[in-house]
Amino acid sequence: MTTSAAQPPVIAIDGPAASGKGTIAYNIATTLGYHYLDSGALYRVVALRALEHDVGAGDAAALATLALDVDVSFRAGRALLGGRSVGDALRTEAVSAAASRIAIHPAVRAALLARQRAFRTPPGLVAEGRDMGTVVFPDASLKVFLTATAEARAERRYKQLIDKGIPANIDGLLRDIRERDLRDSTRAAAPLVPAPDAVLLDTTDLTIAEVTDAVLALHCVRHDPA
Ligand code: CDP
């Protein structure tokens, strides 16, 4: 699929939890001087607000209102909620699980759609999540779907947490990742599936640098095929 003439290019990077999307998408955006959208952070911010305000994960209407009204902004890729830095609060397993529960509601997804598309400004955007290539930016100039075994992803998340001094349990992380994979890929609204025109990359045995280089090479081929 080609980029429509009037729109800045989008590189869509989708994949399951801890597949490396965030780091890779941020590196690519920085290298190309593009904007960066961490769509998961939007779902996480709504989940954090819902937990703080005792809104149940099943209350689609109240969650959609929260999603429409939430005062979220980003500075250097880090989320701010009402001006307060919430980066670490967003990464707890409680918020991860709540985000995946609220993300099943079509009304919540619809409420976040315009917000996500507003990130598409010149010179271009690198957007990462679950449905960037399928729903939010179906005309993206490049779509990449990252995979890795659940074990490799649990190991990565474990290292991330330990490096930050946060206690973690590898078996618990693996269970959480499997639960979230199942919920994300079997939901009716915008399930986690590769777009038909996405390039699939298995990152199990690749470093972050190798994956970043592979995606940049794909981008160069699409952007400047000569
Ligand atoms: O970083 P990680 O892959 O663990 O999670 P994330 O990208 O921050 O997303 C957290 C949760 O939000 C996911 O488990 C999905 O349920 C949901 N999400 C979604 O439904 N659609 C997106 N575009 C991004 C995230």
PDB file of C-alpha atoms and ligand atoms in Angstrom:
ATOM      1  CA  MET A   1       0.000   0.000   0.000  1.00  0.00           C
ATOM      2  CA  THR A   2       1.433   3.436  -0.889  1.00  0.00           C
ATOM      3  CA  THR A   3       1.337   6.602   1.217  1.00  0.00           C
ATOM      4  CA  SER A   4      -1.357   9.052   0.103  1.00  0.00           C
ATOM      5  CA  ALA A   5       0.279  12.146  -1.434  1.00  0.00           C
ATOM      6  CA  ALA A   6      -1.013  14.685   1.093  1.00  0.00           C
ATOM      7  CA  GLN A   7      -0.087  12.740   4.218  1.00  0.00           C
ATOM      8  CA  PRO A   8       3.286  12.496   5.997  1.00  0.00           C
ATOM      9  CA  PRO A   9       4.733   8.952   5.948  1.00  0.00           C
ATOM     10  CA  VAL A  10       4.036   6.538   8.808  1.00  0.00           C
ATOM     11  CA  ILE A  11       6.119   3.551   9.878  1.00  0.00           C
ATOM     12  CA  ALA A  12       3.759   1.237  11.799  1.00  0.00           C
ATOM     13  CA  ILE A  13       5.380  -1.180  14.248  1.00  0.00           C
ATOM     14  CA  ASP A  14       3.040  -3.668  15.897  1.00  0.00           C
ATOM     15  CA  GLY A  15       3.550  -6.730  18.027  1.00  0.00           C
ATOM     16  CA  PRO A  16       2.892  -8.410  21.366  1.00  0.00           C
ATOM     17  CA  ALA A  17       4.078  -7.346  24.828  1.00  0.00           C
ATOM     18  CA  ALA A  18       7.849  -6.997  25.238  1.00  0.00           C
ATOM     19  CA  SER A  19       8.601  -7.695  21.577  1.00  0.00           C
ATOM     20  CA  GLY A  20      10.908  -4.658  21.602  1.00  0.00           C
ATOM     21  CA  LYS A  21       8.510  -2.335  19.751  1.00  0.00           C
ATOM     22  CA  GLY A  22       8.972   0.623  22.075  1.00  0.00           C
ATOM     23  CA  THR A  23      12.762   0.837  22.015  1.00  0.00           C
ATOM     24  CA  ILE A  24      12.982   0.056  18.306  1.00  0.00           C
ATOM     25  CA  ALA A  25      10.279   2.540  17.307  1.00  0.00           C
ATOM     26  CA  TYR A  26      11.852   5.277  19.439  1.00  0.00           C
ATOM     27  CA  ASN A  27      15.333   4.615  17.972  1.00  0.00           C
ATOM     28  CA  ILE A  28      13.974   4.757  14.422  1.00  0.00           C
ATOM     29  CA  ALA A  29      12.026   7.951  15.079  1.00  0.00           C
ATOM     30  CA  THR A  30      15.164   9.561  16.533  1.00  0.00           C
ATOM     31  CA  THR A  31      17.356   8.405  13.619  1.00  0.00           C
ATOM     32  CA  LEU A  32      14.914   9.705  10.977  1.00  0.00           C
ATOM     33  CA  GLY A  33      13.880  12.841  12.907  1.00  0.00           C
ATOM     34  CA  TYR A  34      10.268  11.583  12.843  1.00  0.00           C
ATOM     35  CA  HIS A  35       7.634  11.966  15.553  1.00  0.00           C
ATOM     36  CA  TYR A  36       7.005   8.989  17.826  1.00  0.00           C
ATOM     37  CA  LEU A  37       3.690   7.571  19.035  1.00  0.00           C
ATOM     38  CA  ASP A  38       3.593   5.046  21.892  1.00  0.00           C
ATOM     39  CA  SER A  39      -0.088   4.123  21.503  1.00  0.00           C
ATOM     40  CA  GLY A  40       0.095   1.665  24.413  1.00  0.00           C
ATOM     41  CA  ALA A  41       0.858   4.594  26.729  1.00  0.00           C
ATOM     42  CA  LEU A  42      -2.559   6.069  25.857  1.00  0.00           C
ATOM     43  CA  TYR A  43      -4.300   2.836  26.865  1.00  0.00           C
ATOM     44  CA  ARG A  44      -2.121   2.688  29.978  1.00  0.00           C
ATOM     45  CA  VAL A  45      -2.953   6.295  30.957  1.00  0.00           C
ATOM     46  CA  VAL A  46      -6.678   5.579  30.655  1.00  0.00           C
ATOM     47  CA  ALA A  47      -6.156   2.401  32.739  1.00  0.00           C
ATOM     48  CA  LEU A  48      -4.248   4.351  35.412  1.00  0.00           C
ATOM     49  CA  ARG A  49      -6.999   6.991  35.589  1.00  0.00           C
ATOM     50  CA  ALA A  50      -9.626   4.248  35.804  1.00  0.00           C
ATOM     51  CA  LEU A  51      -7.761   2.547  38.680  1.00  0.00           C
ATOM     52  CA  GLU A  52      -7.325   5.906  40.470  1.00  0.00           C
ATOM     53  CA  HIS A  53     -11.022   6.782  40.038  1.00  0.00           C
ATOM     54  CA  ASP A  54     -12.423   3.285  40.726  1.00  0.00           C
ATOM     55  CA  VAL A  55     -13.938   2.966  37.255  1.00  0.00           C
ATOM     56  CA  GLY A  56     -14.515  -0.747  36.557  1.00  0.00           C
ATOM     57  CA  ALA A  57     -12.808  -2.418  33.574  1.00  0.00           C
ATOM     58  CA  GLY A  58     -16.275  -3.416  32.301  1.00  0.00           C
ATOM     59  CA  ASP A  59     -17.781   0.091  32.302  1.00  0.00           C
ATOM     60  CA  ALA A  60     -17.219   0.904  28.618  1.00  0.00           C
ATOM     61  CA  ALA A  61     -19.142   4.196  28.629  1.00  0.00           C
ATOM     62  CA  ALA A  62     -17.314   5.652  31.647  1.00  0.00           C
ATOM     63  CA  LEU A  63     -13.963   4.448  30.269  1.00  0.00           C
ATOM     64  CA  ALA A  64     -14.669   6.038  26.882  1.00  0.00           C
ATOM     65  CA  THR A  65     -15.452   9.336  28.612  1.00  0.00           C
ATOM     66  CA  LEU A  66     -12.169   9.069  30.526  1.00  0.00           C
ATOM     67  CA  ALA A  67     -10.347   8.352  27.260  1.00  0.00           C
ATOM     68  CA  LEU A  68     -11.869  11.406  25.564  1.00  0.00           C
ATOM     69  CA  ASP A  69     -11.147  13.748  28.481  1.00  0.00           C
ATOM     70  CA  VAL A  70      -7.773  12.502  29.720  1.00  0.00           C
ATOM     71  CA  ASP A  71      -5.111  15.218  29.787  1.00  0.00           C
ATOM     72  CA  VAL A  72      -2.137  13.297  28.408  1.00  0.00           C
ATOM     73  CA  SER A  73       0.917  14.740  26.703  1.00  0.00           C
ATOM     74  CA  PHE A  74       4.357  13.428  25.821  1.00  0.00           C
ATOM     75  CA  ARG A  75       7.810  14.859  26.403  1.00  0.00           C
ATOM     76  CA  ALA A  76      10.785  13.036  24.829  1.00  0.00           C
ATOM     77  CA  GLY A  77       8.623   9.933  24.483  1.00  0.00           C
ATOM     78  CA  ARG A  78       7.585   9.973  28.189  1.00  0.00           C
ATOM     79  CA  ALA A  79       3.925  10.294  29.160  1.00  0.00           C
ATOM     80  CA  LEU A  80       2.655  13.160  31.305  1.00  0.00           C
ATOM     81  CA  LEU A  81      -0.798  12.941  32.903  1.00  0.00           C
ATOM     82  CA  GLY A  82      -2.117  16.396  33.730  1.00  0.00           C
ATOM     83  CA  GLY A  83       1.514  17.598  33.619  1.00  0.00           C
ATOM     84  CA  ARG A  84       2.705  14.939  36.134  1.00  0.00           C
ATOM     85  CA  SER A  85       5.309  12.417  34.953  1.00  0.00           C
ATOM     86  CA  VAL A  86       3.713   8.958  35.099  1.00  0.00           C
ATOM     87  CA  GLY A  87       6.275   6.908  33.141  1.00  0.00           C
ATOM     88  CA  ASP A  88       7.007   4.405  35.930  1.00  0.00           C
ATOM     89  CA  ALA A  89       3.403   4.218  37.215  1.00  0.00           C
ATOM     90  CA  LEU A  90       2.311   3.209  33.702  1.00  0.00           C
ATOM     91  CA  ARG A  91       4.673   0.226  33.540  1.00  0.00           C
ATOM     92  CA  THR A  92       3.415  -1.696  36.599  1.00  0.00           C
ATOM     93  CA  GLU A  93       1.897  -5.125  35.901  1.00  0.00           C
ATOM     94  CA  ALA A  94      -1.417  -3.924  37.438  1.00  0.00           C
ATOM     95  CA  VAL A  95      -1.655  -1.121  34.868  1.00  0.00           C
ATOM     96  CA  SER A  96      -0.482  -3.450  32.044  1.00  0.00           C
ATOM     97  CA  ALA A  97      -3.277  -5.918  32.826  1.00  0.00           C
ATOM     98  CA  ALA A  98      -5.871  -3.141  33.263  1.00  0.00           C
ATOM     99  CA  ALA A  99      -4.814  -1.545  29.941  1.00  0.00           C
ATOM    100  CA  SER A 100      -5.358  -4.810  28.101  1.00  0.00           C
ATOM    101  CA  ARG A 101      -8.775  -5.239  29.795  1.00  0.00           C
ATOM    102  CA  ILE A 102     -10.031  -1.772  28.882  1.00  0.00           C
ATOM    103  CA  ALA A 103      -8.589  -2.033  25.355  1.00  0.00           C
ATOM    104  CA  ILE A 104     -11.229  -4.629  24.406  1.00  0.00           C
ATOM    105  CA  HIS A 105     -13.989  -1.958  24.330  1.00  0.00           C
ATOM    106  CA  PRO A 106     -14.682  -0.509  20.855  1.00  0.00           C
ATOM    107  CA  ALA A 107     -15.876   2.760  22.500  1.00  0.00           C
ATOM    108  CA  VAL A 108     -12.514   3.212  24.252  1.00  0.00           C
ATOM    109  CA  ARG A 109     -10.614   2.481  21.030  1.00  0.00           C
ATOM    110  CA  ALA A 110     -12.813   4.904  19.079  1.00  0.00           C
ATOM    111  CA  ALA A 111     -12.238   7.611  21.715  1.00  0.00           C
ATOM    112  CA  LEU A 112      -8.452   7.298  21.250  1.00  0.00           C
ATOM    113  CA  LEU A 113      -8.440   7.153  17.445  1.00  0.00           C
ATOM    114  CA  ALA A 114      -8.324  10.880  16.590  1.00  0.00           C
ATOM    115  CA  ARG A 115      -5.728  11.460  19.309  1.00  0.00           C
ATOM    116  CA  GLN A 116      -3.438   8.866  17.726  1.00  0.00           C
ATOM    117  CA  ARG A 117      -3.924  10.150  14.167  1.00  0.00           C
ATOM    118  CA  ALA A 118      -3.079  13.687  15.314  1.00  0.00           C
ATOM    119  CA  PHE A 119       0.546  12.531  15.792  1.00  0.00           C
ATOM    120  CA  ARG A 120       0.893  12.229  12.007  1.00  0.00           C
ATOM    121  CA  THR A 121       2.612  15.499  11.207  1.00  0.00           C
ATOM    122  CA  PRO A 122       5.628  16.334   8.983  1.00  0.00           C
ATOM    123  CA  PRO A 123       8.236  15.057   8.448  1.00  0.00           C
ATOM    124  CA  GLY A 124       6.728  11.671   9.453  1.00  0.00           C
ATOM    125  CA  LEU A 125       5.726   9.351  12.276  1.00  0.00           C
ATOM    126  CA  VAL A 126       6.855   6.085  13.795  1.00  0.00           C
ATOM    127  CA  ALA A 127       3.835   4.591  15.575  1.00  0.00           C
ATOM    128  CA  GLU A 128       3.935   1.467  17.732  1.00  0.00           C
ATOM    129  CA  GLY A 129       1.221  -0.685  19.267  1.00  0.00           C
ATOM    130  CA  ARG A 130      -1.147  -3.490  18.341  1.00  0.00           C
ATOM    131  CA  ASP A 131      -3.289  -2.016  15.538  1.00  0.00           C
ATOM    132  CA  MET A 132      -1.149   0.704  13.981  1.00  0.00           C
ATOM    133  CA  GLY A 133      -0.953  -1.064  10.606  1.00  0.00           C
ATOM    134  CA  THR A 134      -4.460  -2.564  10.652  1.00  0.00           C
ATOM    135  CA  VAL A 135      -6.730   0.200  12.006  1.00  0.00           C
ATOM    136  CA  VAL A 136      -5.064   3.486  12.943  1.00  0.00           C
ATOM    137  CA  PHE A 137      -2.751   3.959   9.935  1.00  0.00           C
ATOM    138  CA  PRO A 138      -3.878   1.431   7.310  1.00  0.00           C
ATOM    139  CA  ASP A 139      -2.056   3.483   4.631  1.00  0.00           C
ATOM    140  CA  ALA A 140       1.319   3.399   6.487  1.00  0.00           C
ATOM    141  CA  SER A 141       4.279   3.390   4.086  1.00  0.00           C
ATOM    142  CA  LEU A 142       5.897   0.532   6.025  1.00  0.00           C
ATOM    143  CA  LYS A 143       4.264  -1.972   8.404  1.00  0.00           C
ATOM    144  CA  VAL A 144       6.374  -4.225  10.578  1.00  0.00           C
ATOM    145  CA  PHE A 145       5.058  -6.923  12.915  1.00  0.00           C
ATOM    146  CA  LEU A 146       7.575  -7.992  15.561  1.00  0.00           C
ATOM    147  CA  THR A 147       7.316 -11.381  17.223  1.00  0.00           C
ATOM    148  CA  ALA A 148       9.430 -13.336  19.728  1.00  0.00           C
ATOM    149  CA  THR A 149       8.698 -16.367  21.886  1.00  0.00           C
ATOM    150  CA  ALA A 150       6.790 -15.669  25.109  1.00  0.00           C
ATOM    151  CA  GLU A 151       9.811 -16.981  27.067  1.00  0.00           C
ATOM    152  CA  ALA A 152      12.223 -14.548  25.365  1.00  0.00           C
ATOM    153  CA  ARG A 153       9.791 -11.663  25.982  1.00  0.00           C
ATOM    154  CA  ALA A 154       9.319 -12.560  29.662  1.00  0.00           C
ATOM    155  CA  GLU A 155      13.116 -12.677  30.025  1.00  0.00           C
ATOM    156  CA  ARG A 156      13.435  -9.204  28.438  1.00  0.00           C
ATOM    157  CA  ARG A 157      10.750  -7.726  30.693  1.00  0.00           C
ATOM    158  CA  TYR A 158      12.440  -9.364  33.709  1.00  0.00           C
ATOM    159  CA  LYS A 159      15.803  -7.751  32.839  1.00  0.00           C
ATOM    160  CA  GLN A 160      14.138  -4.342  32.268  1.00  0.00           C
ATOM    161  CA  LEU A 161      12.512  -4.441  35.714  1.00  0.00           C
ATOM    162  CA  ILE A 162      15.605  -5.719  37.545  1.00  0.00           C
ATOM    163  CA  ASP A 163      17.740  -3.038  35.841  1.00  0.00           C
ATOM    164  CA  LYS A 164      15.317  -0.433  37.219  1.00  0.00           C
ATOM    165  CA  GLY A 165      15.620  -1.947  40.714  1.00  0.00           C
ATOM    166  CA  ILE A 166      12.017  -3.243  40.603  1.00  0.00           C
ATOM    167  CA  PRO A 167      11.618  -6.772  42.060  1.00  0.00           C
ATOM    168  CA  ALA A 168      10.273  -9.249  39.485  1.00  0.00           C
ATOM    169  CA  ASN A 169       9.354 -12.898  39.155  1.00  0.00           C
ATOM    170  CA  ILE A 170      10.002 -14.546  35.801  1.00  0.00           C
ATOM    171  CA  ASP A 171       7.203 -17.136  36.093  1.00  0.00           C
ATOM    172  CA  GLY A 172       4.677 -14.445  37.002  1.00  0.00           C
ATOM    173  CA  LEU A 173       5.831 -12.280  34.076  1.00  0.00           C
ATOM    174  CA  LEU A 174       5.534 -15.202  31.652  1.00  0.00           C
ATOM    175  CA  ARG A 175       2.001 -15.912  32.899  1.00  0.00           C
ATOM    176  CA  ASP A 176       1.018 -12.219  32.560  1.00  0.00           C
ATOM    177  CA  ILE A 177       2.452 -12.019  29.038  1.00  0.00           C
ATOM    178  CA  ARG A 178       0.610 -15.174  27.936  1.00  0.00           C
ATOM    179  CA  GLU A 179      -2.666 -13.895  29.417  1.00  0.00           C
ATOM    180  CA  ARG A 180      -2.261 -10.525  27.723  1.00  0.00           C
ATOM    181  CA  ASP A 181      -1.287 -12.145  24.365  1.00  0.00           C
ATOM    182  CA  LEU A 182      -4.421 -14.262  24.489  1.00  0.00           C
ATOM    183  CA  ARG A 183      -6.723 -11.340  25.401  1.00  0.00           C
ATOM    184  CA  ASP A 184      -5.121  -8.976  22.850  1.00  0.00           C
ATOM    185  CA  SER A 185      -5.202 -11.439  19.970  1.00  0.00           C
ATOM    186  CA  THR A 186      -8.673 -12.915  20.532  1.00  0.00           C
ATOM    187  CA  ARG A 187     -10.667  -9.706  21.184  1.00  0.00           C
ATOM    188  CA  ALA A 188     -13.197  -8.707  18.513  1.00  0.00           C
ATOM    189  CA  ALA A 189     -12.123  -5.035  18.241  1.00  0.00           C
ATOM    190  CA  ALA A 190      -8.757  -4.428  16.549  1.00  0.00           C
ATOM    191  CA  PRO A 191      -7.152  -7.718  17.629  1.00  0.00           C
ATOM    192  CA  LEU A 192      -3.394  -8.157  17.672  1.00  0.00           C
ATOM    193  CA  VAL A 193      -2.840  -9.570  14.173  1.00  0.00           C
ATOM    194  CA  PRO A 194      -0.351  -8.594  11.471  1.00  0.00           C
ATOM    195  CA  ALA A 195      -1.760  -6.470   8.643  1.00  0.00           C
ATOM    196  CA  PRO A 196      -1.838  -8.511   5.424  1.00  0.00           C
ATOM    197  CA  ASP A 197       0.900  -6.237   4.001  1.00  0.00           C
ATOM    198  CA  ALA A 198       3.109  -6.245   7.142  1.00  0.00           C
ATOM    199  CA  VAL A 199       6.679  -7.552   7.172  1.00  0.00           C
ATOM    200  CA  LEU A 200       7.038 -10.170   9.944  1.00  0.00           C
ATOM    201  CA  LEU A 201      10.261 -10.092  11.954  1.00  0.00           C
ATOM    202  CA  ASP A 202      11.049 -12.730  14.596  1.00  0.00           C
ATOM    203  CA  THR A 203      13.304 -10.961  17.100  1.00  0.00           C
ATOM    204  CA  THR A 204      13.875 -13.925  19.461  1.00  0.00           C
ATOM    205  CA  ASP A 205      17.573 -14.190  18.570  1.00  0.00           C
ATOM    206  CA  LEU A 206      18.171 -10.616  17.394  1.00  0.00           C
ATOM    207  CA  THR A 207      19.556  -7.650  19.321  1.00  0.00           C
ATOM    208  CA  ILE A 208      17.718  -4.311  19.475  1.00  0.00           C
ATOM    209  CA  ALA A 209      20.402  -2.854  17.144  1.00  0.00           C
ATOM    210  CA  GLU A 210      19.904  -5.653  14.588  1.00  0.00           C
ATOM    211  CA  VAL A 211      16.137  -5.177  14.522  1.00  0.00           C
ATOM    212  CA  THR A 212      16.473  -1.375  14.312  1.00  0.00           C
ATOM    213  CA  ASP A 213      18.864  -1.726  11.339  1.00  0.00           C
ATOM    214  CA  ALA A 214      16.545  -4.216   9.614  1.00  0.00           C
ATOM    215  CA  VAL A 215      13.544  -1.854   9.913  1.00  0.00           C
ATOM    216  CA  LEU A 216      15.600   1.149   8.763  1.00  0.00           C
ATOM    217  CA  ALA A 217      16.785  -0.848   5.727  1.00  0.00           C
ATOM    218  CA  LEU A 218      13.165  -1.722   4.870  1.00  0.00           C
ATOM    219  CA  HIS A 219      12.196   1.945   5.228  1.00  0.00           C
ATOM    220  CA  CYS A 220      15.015   3.056   2.890  1.00  0.00           C
ATOM    221  CA  VAL A 221      13.967   0.521   0.246  1.00  0.00           C
ATOM    222  CA  ARG A 222      10.328   1.754   0.372  1.00  0.00           C
ATOM    223  CA  HIS A 223      11.229   5.416   0.586  1.00  0.00           C
ATOM    224  CA  ASP A 224      13.961   5.526  -2.031  1.00  0.00           C
ATOM    225  CA  PRO A 225      13.574   2.390  -4.152  1.00  0.00           C
ATOM    226  CA  ALA A 226      16.183   3.573  -6.696  1.00  0.00           C
TER     227      ALA A 226
HETATM  228  O1  CDP B   1       4.840  -2.421  26.100  1.00  0.00           O
HETATM  229  P1  CDP B   1       3.834  -3.533  25.994  1.00  0.00           P
HETATM  230  O2  CDP B   1       3.833  -4.179  24.658  1.00  0.00           O
HETATM  231  O3  CDP B   1       3.890  -4.491  27.132  1.00  0.00           O
HETATM  232  O4  CDP B   1       2.380  -2.871  26.163  1.00  0.00           O
HETATM  233  P2  CDP B   1       1.812  -1.565  25.498  1.00  0.00           P
HETATM  234  O5  CDP B   1       2.164  -1.457  24.051  1.00  0.00           O
HETATM  235  O6  CDP B   1       2.134  -0.403  26.372  1.00  0.00           O
HETATM  236  O7  CDP B   1       0.207  -1.839  25.564  1.00  0.00           O
HETATM  237  C1  CDP B   1      -0.476  -2.108  26.771  1.00  0.00           C
HETATM  238  C2  CDP B   1      -1.821  -2.716  26.420  1.00  0.00           C
HETATM  239  O8  CDP B   1      -2.605  -1.733  25.724  1.00  0.00           O
HETATM  240  C3  CDP B   1      -1.763  -3.921  25.483  1.00  0.00           C
HETATM  241  O9  CDP B   1      -1.703  -5.165  26.164  1.00  0.00           O
HETATM  242  C4  CDP B   1      -3.042  -3.813  24.650  1.00  0.00           C
HETATM  243  O10 CDP B   1      -4.118  -4.486  25.245  1.00  0.00           O
HETATM  244  C5  CDP B   1      -3.358  -2.330  24.665  1.00  0.00           C
HETATM  245  N1  CDP B   1      -3.031  -1.698  23.386  1.00  0.00           N
HETATM  246  C6  CDP B   1      -3.952  -1.811  22.370  1.00  0.00           C
HETATM  247  O11 CDP B   1      -4.984  -2.446  22.518  1.00  0.00           O
HETATM  248  N2  CDP B   1      -3.737  -1.170  21.185  1.00  0.00           N
HETATM  249  C7  CDP B   1      -2.614  -0.478  20.981  1.00  0.00           C
HETATM  250  N3  CDP B   1      -2.431   0.140  19.816  1.00  0.00           N
HETATM  251  C8  CDP B   1      -1.639  -0.376  21.990  1.00  0.00           C
HETATM  252  C9  CDP B   1      -1.864  -1.025  23.195  1.00  0.00           C
END
